[in-house]
Amino acid sequence: MDFGAITKHSVLHAKPSGLLFQYGTAGFRMKAEHLDHVMFRMGLLAVLRSKQTKSTIGVMVTASHNPEEDNGVKLVDPLGEMLAPCWEEYATCLANAEEEDMQRVLIDISEKEAVDLQQDAFVVIGRDTRPSSEKLSQSVIDGVTVLGGQFHDYGLLTTPQLHYMVCCRNTSGQYGMATIEGYYQKLSKAFVELTKQASRSGDEFRSLKVDCANGIGALKLKEMENYLSQGLSVQLFNDGTKGKLNHLCGADFVKSHQKPPQGMEIKSNERCCSFDGDADRIVYYYCDADGHFHLIDGDKIATLISSFLKELLVEIGENLNVGVVQTAYANGSSTRYLEEVMKVPVYCTKTGVKHLHHKAQEFDIGVYFEANGHGTALFSKAVEDKVKQLAGELEDKKGKAAKILRNIIDLFNQAAGDAIADMLVIEAILALKSLTVQQWDALYTDLPNRQLKVKVADRKVISTTDAERQAVTPPGLQEAINDLVKKYRLSRAFVRPSGTEDVIRVYAEADSQESADSLAHEVSLAVFQLAGGIGERPQPGF
Ligand code: 16G
Ligand code: MG
């Protein structure tokens, strides 16, 4: 390492004083103006990680669903997964190091991880449409080059597209071609084949309204439209030409406010969906004839997908297991439906894609979704091989099911949850099964629920266990929650410190909206009292 050069460049990316940086659930995320040095240093770290794994590493500049003024960065590991946990710690350490300690920290990481500094390094970079993203990605490049790494800057990409590129490059093209055309071709080919199979069963022309959160998803869907031929017509809203990124629109807004985004005209019973700012989340919805809004969240998406995959496996007749992975935020009705009606085993992990992804890898087919619309399905190598073999050999019913499954495997971006890929899978399933959005919604009825945030002096005073469903500290909090939950029917509540904001999150569900609201409020008060609430006491009403 040329420390002279590193220092010379590093001082041009000075760390602001008095701020703490934390590689959280999905990387660093804060006001864009504080992030320049973090970007430079993540460029350095990506080079070390690339040398250590002898693979291409990705760096994505985005703050996903956060406001436009924020930005963030995360590293993507060789097979398109999230960065390994101990490297998250190095990232935090490097981001917080004072200028004079940089050398020591870099040497420390290299020694601990036995990084061969002579090894070549290659880093790929992508960014979202935030005004700050271009300059910040230049700082990443500065970090990469000063450590002697090679790079390819893909420019504007969705987060899942960057994961795809990393995965393609590290599997010598087996997963697909590491170009934007390669991505469109892989997904559209699978989708078009699936819709051909569907049209034989007499389905009509399909159209879908998509709210793109004024983000990158709009640009990429526009590019992709040409590849989809007649299979699906998408009508884009909040495409970034007028509105502000994630402002009153996008998947996070729709899910948390449980109402349609602004800037989209919805006629009754029209099928609509929303992406988030970097297009790795998706939720569906429609308004019924009475004007009532119906949200179809990640739980219902997981239900549709896992039920369909299970049906295909029955046709194929192979003894393969399907598991669904959720978080504590999954609606109780979805868990009950999956376990009791679908007879699919359901597992609960901590919030954050990496936790769900990890668990889902344990199954032949692991479907994981967060209620907020973040998710995908993973297929083991054995399943992939078996399905390919059957699809090639057989022309009967079993062969047809195998062909459908093969295309679904190709369609899912298995490297990461991908709103575009998920949308195409969902559209294909609805077409193949001739299901309307209302029929899909009617699989089960969500329990009314409410999410709230509470400000506390130090969110670390709350620690949890049992996949975040039980609070361990502060003492007395879990007992208080248990007593409150007992007052309501079909009720459940939990609290957890956010990994992306300086707040405690509260979730409650119950048999009616009034009960869910009231339970959430009472739990918020308990958090405020027992966990050092600051500012105004939580007030009832929303
Ligand atoms: C991040 C996570 C998302 C999770 C959310 C929770 C990834 C790629 N993203 O956005 O999965 O739902 O954080 O935020 O893992 P919270 O900790 O603030 O509730
Ligand atoms: Mg996102």
mmCIF file of C-alpha atoms in Angstrom, residues 80 92 116 165 171 263 280 293 313 316 390 430 451 484 505 532:
data_model
loop_
_atom_site.group_PDB
_atom_site.id
_atom_site.type_symbol
_atom_site.label_atom_id
_atom_site.label_comp_id
_atom_site.label_asym_id
_atom_site.label_seq_id
_atom_site.Cartn_x
_atom_site.Cartn_y
_atom_site.Cartn_z
ATOM 1 C CA GLY A 80 -24.083 -10.827 -5.020
ATOM 2 C CA THR A 92 -17.488 1.019 10.553
ATOM 3 C CA ASP A 116 -2.502 -10.659 -0.231
ATOM 4 C CA MET A 165 -23.407 -7.705 -12.264
ATOM 5 C CA THR A 171 -19.372 -16.944 -12.094
ATOM 6 C CA GLY A 263 -49.170 11.270 -8.844
ATOM 7 C CA ASP A 280 -35.300 -3.555 -4.565
ATOM 8 C CA PHE A 293 -57.584 0.891 -0.817
ATOM 9 C CA LEU A 313 -43.394 -29.263 -7.296
ATOM 10 C CA ILE A 316 -43.094 -32.436 -11.000
ATOM 11 C CA LEU A 390 -36.788 -32.622 -16.629
ATOM 12 C CA LEU A 430 -51.167 -14.176 -12.140
ATOM 13 C CA GLN A 451 -46.334 0.865 13.270
ATOM 14 C CA LEU A 484 -50.841 -4.758 27.244
ATOM 15 C CA ARG A 505 -39.907 0.991 16.232
ATOM 16 C CA GLY A 532 -35.600 6.737 28.284
#
